[in-house]
JSON list of C-alpha atoms in Angstrom, two decimals:
[
{"chain": "A", "resi": 1, "resn": "MET", "atom": "CA", "xyz": [70.47, 4.80, -26.84]},
{"chain": "A", "resi": 2, "resn": "LYS", "atom": "CA", "xyz": [69.89, 1.77, -29.04]},
{"chain": "A", "resi": 3, "resn": "ARG", "atom": "CA", "xyz": [67.05, 1.73, -31.56]},
{"chain": "A", "resi": 4, "resn": "ASP", "atom": "CA", "xyz": [64.89, -0.77, -29.66]},
{"chain": "A", "resi": 5, "resn": "GLU", "atom": "CA", "xyz": [65.39, 1.11, -26.40]},
{"chain": "A", "resi": 6, "resn": "ARG", "atom": "CA", "xyz": [64.44, 4.39, -28.08]},
{"chain": "A", "resi": 7, "resn": "ARG", "atom": "CA", "xyz": [61.28, 2.90, -29.57]},
{"chain": "A", "resi": 8, "resn": "GLN", "atom": "CA", "xyz": [60.29, 1.45, -26.21]},
{"chain": "A", "resi": 9, "resn": "ALA", "atom": "CA", "xyz": [60.88, 4.87, -24.66]},
{"chain": "A", "resi": 10, "resn": "ILE", "atom": "CA", "xyz": [58.61, 6.42, -27.29]},
{"chain": "A", "resi": 11, "resn": "MET", "atom": "CA", "xyz": [55.86, 3.93, -26.44]},
{"chain": "A", "resi": 12, "resn": "ASP", "atom": "CA", "xyz": [56.31, 4.53, -22.70]},
{"chain": "A", "resi": 13, "resn": "LEU", "atom": "CA", "xyz": [55.91, 8.25, -23.34]},
{"chain": "A", "resi": 14, "resn": "LEU", "atom": "CA", "xyz": [52.81, 7.65, -25.46]},
{"chain": "A", "resi": 15, "resn": "VAL", "atom": "CA", "xyz": [51.17, 5.55, -22.75]},
{"chain": "A", "resi": 16, "resn": "GLU", "atom": "CA", "xyz": [51.73, 8.43, -20.33]},
{"chain": "A", "resi": 17, "resn": "THR", "atom": "CA", "xyz": [50.85, 11.38, -22.58]},
{"chain": "A", "resi": 18, "resn": "ARG", "atom": "CA", "xyz": [48.81, 9.74, -25.41]},
{"chain": "A", "resi": 19, "resn": "SER", "atom": "CA", "xyz": [50.52, 11.89, -28.06]},
{"chain": "A", "resi": 20, "resn": "VAL", "atom": "CA", "xyz": [54.08, 12.93, -28.92]},
{"chain": "A", "resi": 21, "resn": "ASP", "atom": "CA", "xyz": [55.67, 15.66, -31.02]},
{"chain": "A", "resi": 22, "resn": "LEU", "atom": "CA", "xyz": [58.26, 14.84, -33.70]},
{"chain": "A", "resi": 23, "resn": "ASP", "atom": "CA", "xyz": [60.56, 17.77, -32.86]},
{"chain": "A", "resi": 24, "resn": "ASP", "atom": "CA", "xyz": [60.41, 17.03, -29.14]},
{"chain": "A", "resi": 25, "resn": "LEU", "atom": "CA", "xyz": [61.33, 13.38, -29.75]},
{"chain": "A", "resi": 26, "resn": "ALA", "atom": "CA", "xyz": [64.31, 14.36, -31.89]},
{"chain": "A", "resi": 27, "resn": "ASP", "atom": "CA", "xyz": [65.54, 16.68, -29.14]},
{"chain": "A", "resi": 28, "resn": "ARG", "atom": "CA", "xyz": [64.82, 14.21, -26.36]},
{"chain": "A", "resi": 29, "resn": "PHE", "atom": "CA", "xyz": [66.79, 11.37, -27.95]},
{"chain": "A", "resi": 30, "resn": "ALA", "atom": "CA", "xyz": [69.39, 13.53, -29.75]},
{"chain": "A", "resi": 31, "resn": "VAL", "atom": "CA", "xyz": [68.67, 11.99, -33.13]},
{"chain": "A", "resi": 32, "resn": "SER", "atom": "CA", "xyz": [67.58, 13.36, -36.50]},
{"chain": "A", "resi": 33, "resn": "LYS", "atom": "CA", "xyz": [63.94, 13.93, -37.41]},
{"chain": "A", "resi": 34, "resn": "MET", "atom": "CA", "xyz": [64.37, 11.33, -40.15]},
{"chain": "A", "resi": 35, "resn": "THR", "atom": "CA", "xyz": [65.39, 8.76, -37.53]},
{"chain": "A", "resi": 36, "resn": "VAL", "atom": "CA", "xyz": [62.29, 9.58, -35.50]},
{"chain": "A", "resi": 37, "resn": "HIS", "atom": "CA", "xyz": [60.17, 9.29, -38.67]},
{"chain": "A", "resi": 38, "resn": "ARG", "atom": "CA", "xyz": [61.54, 5.80, -39.24]},
{"chain": "A", "resi": 39, "resn": "ASP", "atom": "CA", "xyz": [60.85, 4.84, -35.63]},
{"chain": "A", "resi": 40, "resn": "LEU", "atom": "CA", "xyz": [57.27, 6.07, -35.88]},
{"chain": "A", "resi": 41, "resn": "ASP", "atom": "CA", "xyz": [56.78, 4.37, -39.24]},
{"chain": "A", "resi": 42, "resn": "ASP", "atom": "CA", "xyz": [57.86, 1.01, -37.82]},
{"chain": "A", "resi": 43, "resn": "LEU", "atom": "CA", "xyz": [55.76, 1.42, -34.68]},
{"chain": "A", "resi": 44, "resn": "GLU", "atom": "CA", "xyz": [52.76, 2.37, -36.80]},
{"chain": "A", "resi": 45, "resn": "GLN", "atom": "CA", "xyz": [53.32, -0.67, -39.00]},
{"chain": "A", "resi": 46, "resn": "ALA", "atom": "CA", "xyz": [53.24, -2.80, -35.84]},
{"chain": "A", "resi": 47, "resn": "GLY", "atom": "CA", "xyz": [49.87, -1.26, -34.94]},
{"chain": "A", "resi": 48, "resn": "LEU", "atom": "CA", "xyz": [51.20, 0.46, -31.83]},
{"chain": "A", "resi": 49, "resn": "LEU", "atom": "CA", "xyz": [50.48, 4.08, -32.77]},
{"chain": "A", "resi": 50, "resn": "ARG", "atom": "CA", "xyz": [48.95, 6.36, -35.38]},
{"chain": "A", "resi": 51, "resn": "LYS", "atom": "CA", "xyz": [51.10, 8.97, -37.10]},
{"chain": "A", "resi": 52, "resn": "VAL", "atom": "CA", "xyz": [49.61, 12.44, -37.30]},
{"chain": "A", "resi": 53, "resn": "ARG", "atom": "CA", "xyz": [50.95, 15.70, -38.64]},
{"chain": "A", "resi": 54, "resn": "GLY", "atom": "CA", "xyz": [54.02, 16.58, -36.61]},
{"chain": "A", "resi": 55, "resn": "GLY", "atom": "CA", "xyz": [54.02, 13.50, -34.41]},
{"chain": "A", "resi": 56, "resn": "ALA", "atom": "CA", "xyz": [52.04, 10.44, -33.33]},
{"chain": "A", "resi": 57, "resn": "THR", "atom": "CA", "xyz": [49.21, 9.42, -31.04]},
{"chain": "A", "resi": 58, "resn": "ILE", "atom": "CA", "xyz": [47.61, 6.36, -29.50]},
{"chain": "A", "resi": 59, "resn": "GLU", "atom": "CA", "xyz": [44.20, 8.04, -29.39]},
{"chain": "A", "resi": 60, "resn": "PRO", "atom": "CA", "xyz": [41.71, 6.00, -31.45]},
{"chain": "A", "resi": 61, "resn": "GLY", "atom": "CA", "xyz": [40.49, 7.10, -34.86]},
{"chain": "A", "resi": 62, "resn": "THR", "atom": "CA", "xyz": [37.80, 5.83, -37.19]},
{"chain": "A", "resi": 63, "resn": "ARG", "atom": "CA", "xyz": [40.18, 3.15, -38.46]},
{"chain": "A", "resi": 64, "resn": "PHE", "atom": "CA", "xyz": [42.71, 2.95, -35.64]},
{"chain": "A", "resi": 65, "resn": "GLU", "atom": "CA", "xyz": [42.79, 1.39, -32.20]},
{"chain": "A", "resi": 66, "resn": "SER", "atom": "CA", "xyz": [46.15, 0.89, -30.52]},
{"chain": "A", "resi": 67, "resn": "ASP", "atom": "CA", "xyz": [47.57, -2.59, -30.00]},
{"chain": "A", "resi": 68, "resn": "PHE", "atom": "CA", "xyz": [46.29, -4.69, -27.07]},
{"chain": "A", "resi": 69, "resn": "ARG", "atom": "CA", "xyz": [49.73, -4.42, -25.41]},
{"chain": "A", "resi": 70, "resn": "VAL", "atom": "CA", "xyz": [49.38, -0.63, -25.28]},
{"chain": "A", "resi": 71, "resn": "ARG", "atom": "CA", "xyz": [45.75, -0.58, -24.19]},
{"chain": "A", "resi": 72, "resn": "ALA", "atom": "CA", "xyz": [46.49, -3.03, -21.37]},
{"chain": "A", "resi": 73, "resn": "LEU", "atom": "CA", "xyz": [48.70, -0.37, -19.77]},
{"chain": "A", "resi": 74, "resn": "GLN", "atom": "CA", "xyz": [46.13, 2.42, -19.96]},
{"chain": "A", "resi": 75, "resn": "ASP", "atom": "CA", "xyz": [43.33, 3.59, -17.66]},
{"chain": "A", "resi": 76, "resn": "GLY", "atom": "CA", "xyz": [43.92, 1.02, -14.93]},
{"chain": "A", "resi": 77, "resn": "ASP", "atom": "CA", "xyz": [41.70, 2.73, -12.36]},
{"chain": "A", "resi": 78, "resn": "ALA", "atom": "CA", "xyz": [38.84, 3.14, -14.83]},
{"chain": "A", "resi": 79, "resn": "LYS", "atom": "CA", "xyz": [39.04, -0.51, -15.84]},
{"chain": "A", "resi": 80, "resn": "ASP", "atom": "CA", "xyz": [39.08, -1.57, -12.21]},
{"chain": "A", "resi": 81, "resn": "ARG", "atom": "CA", "xyz": [35.90, 0.39, -11.44]},
{"chain": "A", "resi": 82, "resn": "MET", "atom": "CA", "xyz": [34.09, -1.00, -14.46]},
{"chain": "A", "resi": 83, "resn": "ALA", "atom": "CA", "xyz": [35.20, -4.55, -13.67]},
{"chain": "A", "resi": 84, "resn": "ARG", "atom": "CA", "xyz": [33.82, -4.30, -10.13]},
{"chain": "A", "resi": 85, "resn": "ALA", "atom": "CA", "xyz": [30.51, -2.92, -11.40]},
{"chain": "A", "resi": 86, "resn": "ALA", "atom": "CA", "xyz": [30.25, -5.66, -14.02]},
{"chain": "A", "resi": 87, "resn": "LEU", "atom": "CA", "xyz": [31.14, -8.46, -11.60]},
{"chain": "A", "resi": 88, "resn": "ALA", "atom": "CA", "xyz": [28.22, -7.40, -9.40]},
{"chain": "A", "resi": 89, "resn": "MET", "atom": "CA", "xyz": [25.94, -8.68, -12.18]},
{"chain": "A", "resi": 90, "resn": "VAL", "atom": "CA", "xyz": [27.53, -12.15, -12.22]},
{"chain": "A", "resi": 91, "resn": "GLU", "atom": "CA", "xyz": [26.02, -14.87, -10.04]},
{"chain": "A", "resi": 92, "resn": "PRO", "atom": "CA", "xyz": [27.41, -18.35, -9.34]},
{"chain": "A", "resi": 93, "resn": "GLY", "atom": "CA", "xyz": [26.11, -20.93, -11.78]},
{"chain": "A", "resi": 94, "resn": "MET", "atom": "CA", "xyz": [25.82, -18.51, -14.71]},
{"chain": "A", "resi": 95, "resn": "THR", "atom": "CA", "xyz": [27.21, -18.96, -18.19]},
{"chain": "A", "resi": 96, "resn": "VAL", "atom": "CA", "xyz": [28.97, -15.74, -19.15]},
{"chain": "A", "resi": 97, "resn": "MET", "atom": "CA", "xyz": [30.50, -14.56, -22.41]},
{"chain": "A", "resi": 98, "resn": "VAL", "atom": "CA", "xyz": [33.49, -12.20, -22.45]},
{"chain": "A", "resi": 99, "resn": "ASN", "atom": "CA", "xyz": [34.71, -10.60, -25.68]},
{"chain": "A", "resi": 100, "resn": "ASP", "atom": "CA", "xyz": [38.15, -9.34, -26.69]},
{"chain": "A", "resi": 101, "resn": "GLY", "atom": "CA", "xyz": [39.77, -6.21, -25.30]},
{"chain": "A", "resi": 102, "resn": "SER", "atom": "CA", "xyz": [41.93, -5.09, -22.39]},
{"chain": "A", "resi": 103, "resn": "MET", "atom": "CA", "xyz": [38.94, -4.04, -20.26]},
{"chain": "A", "resi": 104, "resn": "ALA", "atom": "CA", "xyz": [37.28, -7.39, -20.82]},
{"chain": "A", "resi": 105, "resn": "ALA", "atom": "CA", "xyz": [40.57, -9.15, -20.06]},
{"chain": "A", "resi": 106, "resn": "LEU", "atom": "CA", "xyz": [40.66, -7.60, -16.61]},
{"chain": "A", "resi": 107, "resn": "LEU", "atom": "CA", "xyz": [37.01, -8.46, -16.01]},
{"chain": "A", "resi": 108, "resn": "GLY", "atom": "CA", "xyz": [37.37, -12.04, -17.22]},
{"chain": "A", "resi": 109, "resn": "ALA", "atom": "CA", "xyz": [40.45, -12.66, -15.10]},
{"chain": "A", "resi": 110, "resn": "ARG", "atom": "CA", "xyz": [38.46, -11.80, -11.97]},
{"chain": "A", "resi": 111, "resn": "MET", "atom": "CA", "xyz": [35.56, -14.12, -12.72]},
{"chain": "A", "resi": 112, "resn": "ALA", "atom": "CA", "xyz": [37.18, -16.99, -10.88]},
{"chain": "A", "resi": 113, "resn": "GLY", "atom": "CA", "xyz": [35.96, -15.26, -7.72]},
{"chain": "A", "resi": 114, "resn": "CYS", "atom": "CA", "xyz": [32.35, -15.82, -8.83]},
{"chain": "A", "resi": 115, "resn": "ALA", "atom": "CA", "xyz": [32.71, -19.57, -9.39]},
{"chain": "A", "resi": 116, "resn": "PRO", "atom": "CA", "xyz": [31.11, -21.90, -10.14]},
{"chain": "A", "resi": 117, "resn": "LEU", "atom": "CA", "xyz": [30.79, -20.41, -13.62]},
{"chain": "A", "resi": 118, "resn": "THR", "atom": "CA", "xyz": [30.95, -21.30, -17.26]},
{"chain": "A", "resi": 119, "resn": "VAL", "atom": "CA", "xyz": [32.94, -18.70, -19.19]},
{"chain": "A", "resi": 120, "resn": "ILE", "atom": "CA", "xyz": [32.87, -18.51, -22.98]},
{"chain": "A", "resi": 121, "resn": "THR", "atom": "CA", "xyz": [35.51, -16.24, -24.51]},
{"chain": "A", "resi": 122, "resn": "ASN", "atom": "CA", "xyz": [37.63, -15.43, -27.55]},
{"chain": "A", "resi": 123, "resn": "ASN", "atom": "CA", "xyz": [39.95, -13.30, -25.38]},
{"chain": "A", "resi": 124, "resn": "ALA", "atom": "CA", "xyz": [43.40, -14.91, -25.15]},
{"chain": "A", "resi": 125, "resn": "ALA", "atom": "CA", "xyz": [44.23, -13.09, -21.92]},
{"chain": "A", "resi": 126, "resn": "VAL", "atom": "CA", "xyz": [41.08, -14.45, -20.27]},
{"chain": "A", "resi": 127, "resn": "ILE", "atom": "CA", "xyz": [41.80, -17.94, -21.53]},
{"chain": "A", "resi": 128, "resn": "GLU", "atom": "CA", "xyz": [45.28, -17.80, -20.03]},
{"chain": "A", "resi": 129, "resn": "ARG", "atom": "CA", "xyz": [44.04, -16.56, -16.65]},
{"chain": "A", "resi": 130, "resn": "LEU", "atom": "CA", "xyz": [41.11, -18.97, -16.31]},
{"chain": "A", "resi": 131, "resn": "LYS", "atom": "CA", "xyz": [42.55, -22.14, -17.82]},
{"chain": "A", "resi": 132, "resn": "ASP", "atom": "CA", "xyz": [43.44, -23.56, -14.38]},
{"chain": "A", "resi": 133, "resn": "ALA", "atom": "CA", "xyz": [40.80, -21.77, -12.32]},
{"chain": "A", "resi": 134, "resn": "PRO", "atom": "CA", "xyz": [38.91, -24.16, -10.02]},
{"chain": "A", "resi": 135, "resn": "ARG", "atom": "CA", "xyz": [35.16, -24.57, -10.61]},
{"chain": "A", "resi": 136, "resn": "VAL", "atom": "CA", "xyz": [35.31, -22.59, -13.84]},
{"chain": "A", "resi": 137, "resn": "THR", "atom": "CA", "xyz": [34.24, -24.38, -17.00]},
{"chain": "A", "resi": 138, "resn": "LEU", "atom": "CA", "xyz": [36.16, -22.53, -19.70]},
{"chain": "A", "resi": 139, "resn": "ILE", "atom": "CA", "xyz": [34.97, -22.67, -23.31]},
{"chain": "A", "resi": 140, "resn": "ALA", "atom": "CA", "xyz": [37.74, -21.17, -25.42]},
{"chain": "A", "resi": 141, "resn": "LEU", "atom": "CA", "xyz": [36.55, -20.04, -28.83]},
{"chain": "A", "resi": 142, "resn": "GLY", "atom": "CA", "xyz": [38.90, -20.91, -31.63]},
{"chain": "A", "resi": 143, "resn": "GLY", "atom": "CA", "xyz": [39.46, -19.02, -34.84]},
{"chain": "A", "resi": 144, "resn": "ILE", "atom": "CA", "xyz": [42.11, -16.83, -36.41]},
{"chain": "A", "resi": 145, "resn": "TYR", "atom": "CA", "xyz": [44.37, -15.27, -33.81]},
{"chain": "A", "resi": 146, "resn": "SER", "atom": "CA", "xyz": [44.85, -11.49, -33.90]},
{"chain": "A", "resi": 147, "resn": "ALA", "atom": "CA", "xyz": [47.86, -10.18, -31.97]},
{"chain": "A", "resi": 148, "resn": "ARG", "atom": "CA", "xyz": [46.48, -6.67, -32.28]},
{"chain": "A", "resi": 149, "resn": "PHE", "atom": "CA", "xyz": [43.37, -7.60, -30.29]},
{"chain": "A", "resi": 150, "resn": "ASN", "atom": "CA", "xyz": [44.87, -10.63, -28.49]},
{"chain": "A", "resi": 151, "resn": "GLY", "atom": "CA", "xyz": [41.85, -12.68, -29.43]},
{"chain": "A", "resi": 152, "resn": "TYR", "atom": "CA", "xyz": [40.32, -15.12, -31.90]},
{"chain": "A", "resi": 153, "resn": "PHE", "atom": "CA", "xyz": [38.04, -14.13, -34.76]},
{"chain": "A", "resi": 154, "resn": "GLY", "atom": "CA", "xyz": [36.55, -15.32, -38.01]},
{"chain": "A", "resi": 155, "resn": "ILE", "atom": "CA", "xyz": [34.08, -17.90, -39.25]},
{"chain": "A", "resi": 156, "resn": "VAL", "atom": "CA", "xyz": [35.25, -20.59, -36.80]},
{"chain": "A", "resi": 157, "resn": "THR", "atom": "CA", "xyz": [34.59, -18.26, -33.85]},
{"chain": "A", "resi": 158, "resn": "GLU", "atom": "CA", "xyz": [31.22, -17.14, -35.19]},
{"chain": "A", "resi": 159, "resn": "SER", "atom": "CA", "xyz": [30.13, -20.68, -36.00]},
{"chain": "A", "resi": 160, "resn": "ALA", "atom": "CA", "xyz": [30.95, -21.86, -32.47]},
{"chain": "A", "resi": 161, "resn": "LEU", "atom": "CA", "xyz": [28.96, -18.99, -30.98]},
{"chain": "A", "resi": 162, "resn": "SER", "atom": "CA", "xyz": [25.91, -19.89, -33.08]},
{"chain": "A", "resi": 163, "resn": "ARG", "atom": "CA", "xyz": [25.77, -23.21, -31.20]},
{"chain": "A", "resi": 164, "resn": "LEU", "atom": "CA", "xyz": [26.12, -21.79, -27.69]},
{"chain": "A", "resi": 165, "resn": "ARG", "atom": "CA", "xyz": [23.87, -19.91, -25.28]},
{"chain": "A", "resi": 166, "resn": "ALA", "atom": "CA", "xyz": [24.79, -17.77, -22.28]},
{"chain": "A", "resi": 167, "resn": "ASP", "atom": "CA", "xyz": [23.01, -15.89, -19.52]},
{"chain": "A", "resi": 168, "resn": "LEU", "atom": "CA", "xyz": [25.11, -12.77, -19.91]},
{"chain": "A", "resi": 169, "resn": "ALA", "atom": "CA", "xyz": [27.54, -11.28, -22.46]},
{"chain": "A", "resi": 170, "resn": "PHE", "atom": "CA", "xyz": [30.04, -8.54, -21.70]},
{"chain": "A", "resi": 171, "resn": "ILE", "atom": "CA", "xyz": [30.81, -6.52, -24.82]},
{"chain": "A", "resi": 172, "resn": "SER", "atom": "CA", "xyz": [33.39, -3.73, -24.98]},
{"chain": "A", "resi": 173, "resn": "THR", "atom": "CA", "xyz": [33.68, -0.98, -27.57]},
{"chain": "A", "resi": 174, "resn": "PRO", "atom": "CA", "xyz": [36.15, 1.82, -28.38]},
{"chain": "A", "resi": 175, "resn": "ALA", "atom": "CA", "xyz": [33.59, 4.36, -29.60]},
{"chain": "A", "resi": 176, "resn": "VAL", "atom": "CA", "xyz": [30.07, 5.60, -28.92]},
{"chain": "A", "resi": 177, "resn": "ALA", "atom": "CA", "xyz": [28.54, 8.34, -31.05]},
{"chain": "A", "resi": 178, "resn": "GLY", "atom": "CA", "xyz": [25.02, 9.45, -30.35]},
{"chain": "A", "resi": 179, "resn": "LEU", "atom": "CA", "xyz": [23.14, 6.31, -29.36]},
{"chain": "A", "resi": 180, "resn": "GLN", "atom": "CA", "xyz": [25.29, 3.87, -31.34]},
{"chain": "A", "resi": 181, "resn": "ALA", "atom": "CA", "xyz": [28.40, 1.85, -30.51]},
{"chain": "A", "resi": 182, "resn": "PHE", "atom": "CA", "xyz": [31.13, 1.56, -33.14]},
{"chain": "A", "resi": 183, "resn": "HIS", "atom": "CA", "xyz": [34.31, -0.45, -33.73]},
{"chain": "A", "resi": 184, "resn": "ILE", "atom": "CA", "xyz": [37.22, -0.18, -36.13]},
{"chain": "A", "resi": 185, "resn": "ASP", "atom": "CA", "xyz": [37.39, -3.86, -37.09]},
{"chain": "A", "resi": 186, "resn": "GLU", "atom": "CA", "xyz": [34.75, -5.73, -39.08]},
{"chain": "A", "resi": 187, "resn": "GLY", "atom": "CA", "xyz": [35.76, -9.15, -37.77]},
{"chain": "A", "resi": 188, "resn": "ALA", "atom": "CA", "xyz": [35.55, -8.01, -34.17]},
{"chain": "A", "resi": 189, "resn": "VAL", "atom": "CA", "xyz": [32.12, -6.53, -34.83]},
{"chain": "A", "resi": 190, "resn": "ARG", "atom": "CA", "xyz": [30.81, -9.84, -36.16]},
{"chain": "A", "resi": 191, "resn": "VAL", "atom": "CA", "xyz": [32.04, -11.78, -33.13]},
{"chain": "A", "resi": 192, "resn": "LYS", "atom": "CA", "xyz": [30.60, -9.23, -30.69]},
{"chain": "A", "resi": 193, "resn": "GLN", "atom": "CA", "xyz": [27.25, -9.31, -32.49]},
{"chain": "A", "resi": 194, "resn": "ALA", "atom": "CA", "xyz": [27.28, -13.12, -32.42]},
{"chain": "A", "resi": 195, "resn": "MET", "atom": "CA", "xyz": [27.83, -13.02, -28.66]},
{"chain": "A", "resi": 196, "resn": "MET", "atom": "CA", "xyz": [24.93, -10.62, -28.24]},
{"chain": "A", "resi": 197, "resn": "ARG", "atom": "CA", "xyz": [22.63, -12.94, -30.23]},
{"chain": "A", "resi": 198, "resn": "ALA", "atom": "CA", "xyz": [23.70, -15.89, -28.09]},
{"chain": "A", "resi": 199, "resn": "ALA", "atom": "CA", "xyz": [23.16, -14.24, -24.71]},
{"chain": "A", "resi": 200, "resn": "GLY", "atom": "CA", "xyz": [20.01, -13.65, -22.70]},
{"chain": "A", "resi": 201, "resn": "ARG", "atom": "CA", "xyz": [21.35, -10.25, -21.61]},
{"chain": "A", "resi": 202, "resn": "SER", "atom": "CA", "xyz": [24.13, -8.06, -23.02]},
{"chain": "A", "resi": 203, "resn": "VAL", "atom": "CA", "xyz": [26.14, -5.42, -21.18]},
{"chain": "A", "resi": 204, "resn": "LEU", "atom": "CA", "xyz": [28.23, -2.79, -22.95]},
{"chain": "A", "resi": 205, "resn": "LEU", "atom": "CA", "xyz": [31.50, -1.73, -21.31]},
{"chain": "A", "resi": 206, "resn": "VAL", "atom": "CA", "xyz": [32.87, 1.61, -22.48]},
{"chain": "A", "resi": 207, "resn": "ASN", "atom": "CA", "xyz": [35.29, 4.15, -21.02]},
{"chain": "A", "resi": 208, "resn": "HIS", "atom": "CA", "xyz": [33.62, 7.55, -20.58]},
{"chain": "A", "resi": 209, "resn": "GLN", "atom": "CA", "xyz": [36.31, 9.12, -22.78]},
{"chain": "A", "resi": 210, "resn": "ARG", "atom": "CA", "xyz": [35.06, 7.06, -25.72]},
{"chain": "A", "resi": 211, "resn": "PHE", "atom": "CA", "xyz": [31.69, 8.79, -25.86]},
{"chain": "A", "resi": 212, "resn": "GLY", "atom": "CA", "xyz": [31.36, 11.30, -28.69]},
{"chain": "A", "resi": 213, "resn": "ARG", "atom": "CA", "xyz": [33.68, 9.26, -30.91]},
{"chain": "A", "resi": 214, "resn": "SER", "atom": "CA", "xyz": [32.97, 7.19, -33.98]},
{"chain": "A", "resi": 215, "resn": "ALA", "atom": "CA", "xyz": [34.70, 4.35, -35.81]},
{"chain": "A", "resi": 216, "resn": "LEU", "atom": "CA", "xyz": [34.38, 2.70, -39.19]},
{"chain": "A", "resi": 217, "resn": "HIS", "atom": "CA", "xyz": [31.83, -0.03, -38.39]},
{"chain": "A", "resi": 218, "resn": "ALA", "atom": "CA", "xyz": [28.53, 0.26, -36.53]},
{"chain": "A", "resi": 219, "resn": "LEU", "atom": "CA", "xyz": [28.35, -2.37, -33.79]},
{"chain": "A", "resi": 220, "resn": "ALA", "atom": "CA", "xyz": [24.89, -1.89, -32.29]},
{"chain": "A", "resi": 221, "resn": "ASP", "atom": "CA", "xyz": [22.41, 0.62, -30.96]},
{"chain": "A", "resi": 222, "resn": "LEU", "atom": "CA", "xyz": [22.81, 1.31, -27.26]},
{"chain": "A", "resi": 223, "resn": "SER", "atom": "CA", "xyz": [19.20, 0.19, -26.87]},
{"chain": "A", "resi": 224, "resn": "ASP", "atom": "CA", "xyz": [20.31, -3.31, -27.93]},
{"chain": "A", "resi": 225, "resn": "PHE", "atom": "CA", "xyz": [22.10, -3.63, -24.59]},
{"chain": "A", "resi": 226, "resn": "ASP", "atom": "CA", "xyz": [20.41, -4.29, -21.28]},
{"chain": "A", "resi": 227, "resn": "MET", "atom": "CA", "xyz": [22.95, -2.10, -19.52]},
{"chain": "A", "resi": 228, "resn": "VAL", "atom": "CA", "xyz": [25.74, 0.34, -20.41]},
{"chain": "A", "resi": 229, "resn": "VAL", "atom": "CA", "xyz": [28.59, 0.43, -17.88]},
{"chain": "A", "resi": 230, "resn": "THR", "atom": "CA", "xyz": [31.16, 3.22, -17.83]},
{"chain": "A", "resi": 231, "resn": "ASP", "atom": "CA", "xyz": [33.78, 4.43, -15.37]},
{"chain": "A", "resi": 232, "resn": "ALA", "atom": "CA", "xyz": [32.68, 8.06, -15.01]},
{"chain": "A", "resi": 233, "resn": "SER", "atom": "CA", "xyz": [29.89, 10.26, -16.26]},
{"chain": "A", "resi": 234, "resn": "PRO", "atom": "CA", "xyz": [30.11, 11.02, -19.98]},
{"chain": "A", "resi": 235, "resn": "ALA", "atom": "CA", "xyz": [29.65, 14.58, -21.22]},
{"chain": "A", "resi": 236, "resn": "PRO", "atom": "CA", "xyz": [26.32, 16.08, -20.05]},
{"chain": "A", "resi": 237, "resn": "GLU", "atom": "CA", "xyz": [24.81, 16.02, -23.55]},
{"chain": "A", "resi": 238, "resn": "ASP", "atom": "CA", "xyz": [25.73, 12.35, -24.03]},
{"chain": "A", "resi": 239, "resn": "ARG", "atom": "CA", "xyz": [24.36, 11.35, -20.63]},
{"chain": "A", "resi": 240, "resn": "ALA", "atom": "CA", "xyz": [21.16, 13.31, -21.24]},
{"chain": "A", "resi": 241, "resn": "ALA", "atom": "CA", "xyz": [20.61, 11.60, -24.60]},
{"chain": "A", "resi": 242, "resn": "ILE", "atom": "CA", "xyz": [21.05, 8.17, -23.01]},
{"chain": "A", "resi": 243, "resn": "GLU", "atom": "CA", "xyz": [18.65, 8.97, -20.20]},
{"chain": "A", "resi": 244, "resn": "ARG", "atom": "CA", "xyz": [16.05, 10.41, -22.61]},
{"chain": "A", "resi": 245, "resn": "ALA", "atom": "CA", "xyz": [16.21, 7.17, -24.60]},
{"chain": "A", "resi": 246, "resn": "GLY", "atom": "CA", "xyz": [15.51, 5.16, -21.44]},
{"chain": "A", "resi": 247, "resn": "ILE", "atom": "CA", "xyz": [18.79, 3.23, -21.68]},
{"chain": "A", "resi": 248, "resn": "ALA", "atom": "CA", "xyz": [20.05, 1.82, -18.38]},
{"chain": "A", "resi": 249, "resn": "LEU", "atom": "CA", "xyz": [23.38, 3.46, -17.53]},
{"chain": "A", "resi": 250, "resn": "THR", "atom": "CA", "xyz": [25.66, 2.39, -14.68]},
{"chain": "A", "resi": 251, "resn": "ILE", "atom": "CA", "xyz": [28.48, 4.73, -13.72]},
{"chain": "A", "resi": 252, "resn": "ALA", "atom": "CA", "xyz": [30.93, 2.70, -11.68]},
{"chain": "A", "resi": 253, "resn": "GLY", "atom": "CA", "xyz": [31.48, 4.20, -8.25]},
{"chain": "A", "resi": 254, "resn": "GLU", "atom": "CA", "xyz": [28.33, 6.31, -8.15]}
]
């Protein structure tokens, strides 16, 4: 097996299992452990995985979130449920903001069905899907492109948002600890916060598996959102804390 084929096979395995073992990979591909180390080093450098003792993972950490290309292949059913729940909040004639992320990309791509709409986004996948959509006014936020997040960030993005207003903003996050949302990237945090300031209502989209996890940067208190949407019930203690705080929680499918 050629090097590129082997590395693609490692990523395919990670998408399926979320973590891999160094010894198992060496046996699976009949190569040395040093070769596997080099493969994992290069994939980590590309932002596709996180090396851990004895192997690698695509599970998020306080300073790691896997590349957009990996996340786009994960949790399809969960994303679909959240997208349908979120779309129920969108009415024709609204102006809606959609942030970066693979969950938001799926949601944004389906907004053409709610037209007429104005959609404001820094998500490159949403821009691509909606650029020719009939009766959708698309405002594409410029800025510095990040391949890791497949979106645009920085002062240009934030400045544009300061001049815009929307009825509704959909904000996604990779981590919720206690009653706070977190994110690994400072630039992404600033753009998400700018969207929240510019919107009449803000909705947080978060996979139930991301509750009980933290990341480097605090994004916002859950009480700053008008609604939290998730795909399945979080752990009982997390759900109880949210309900005690009086935060509106929508569990898609319930």
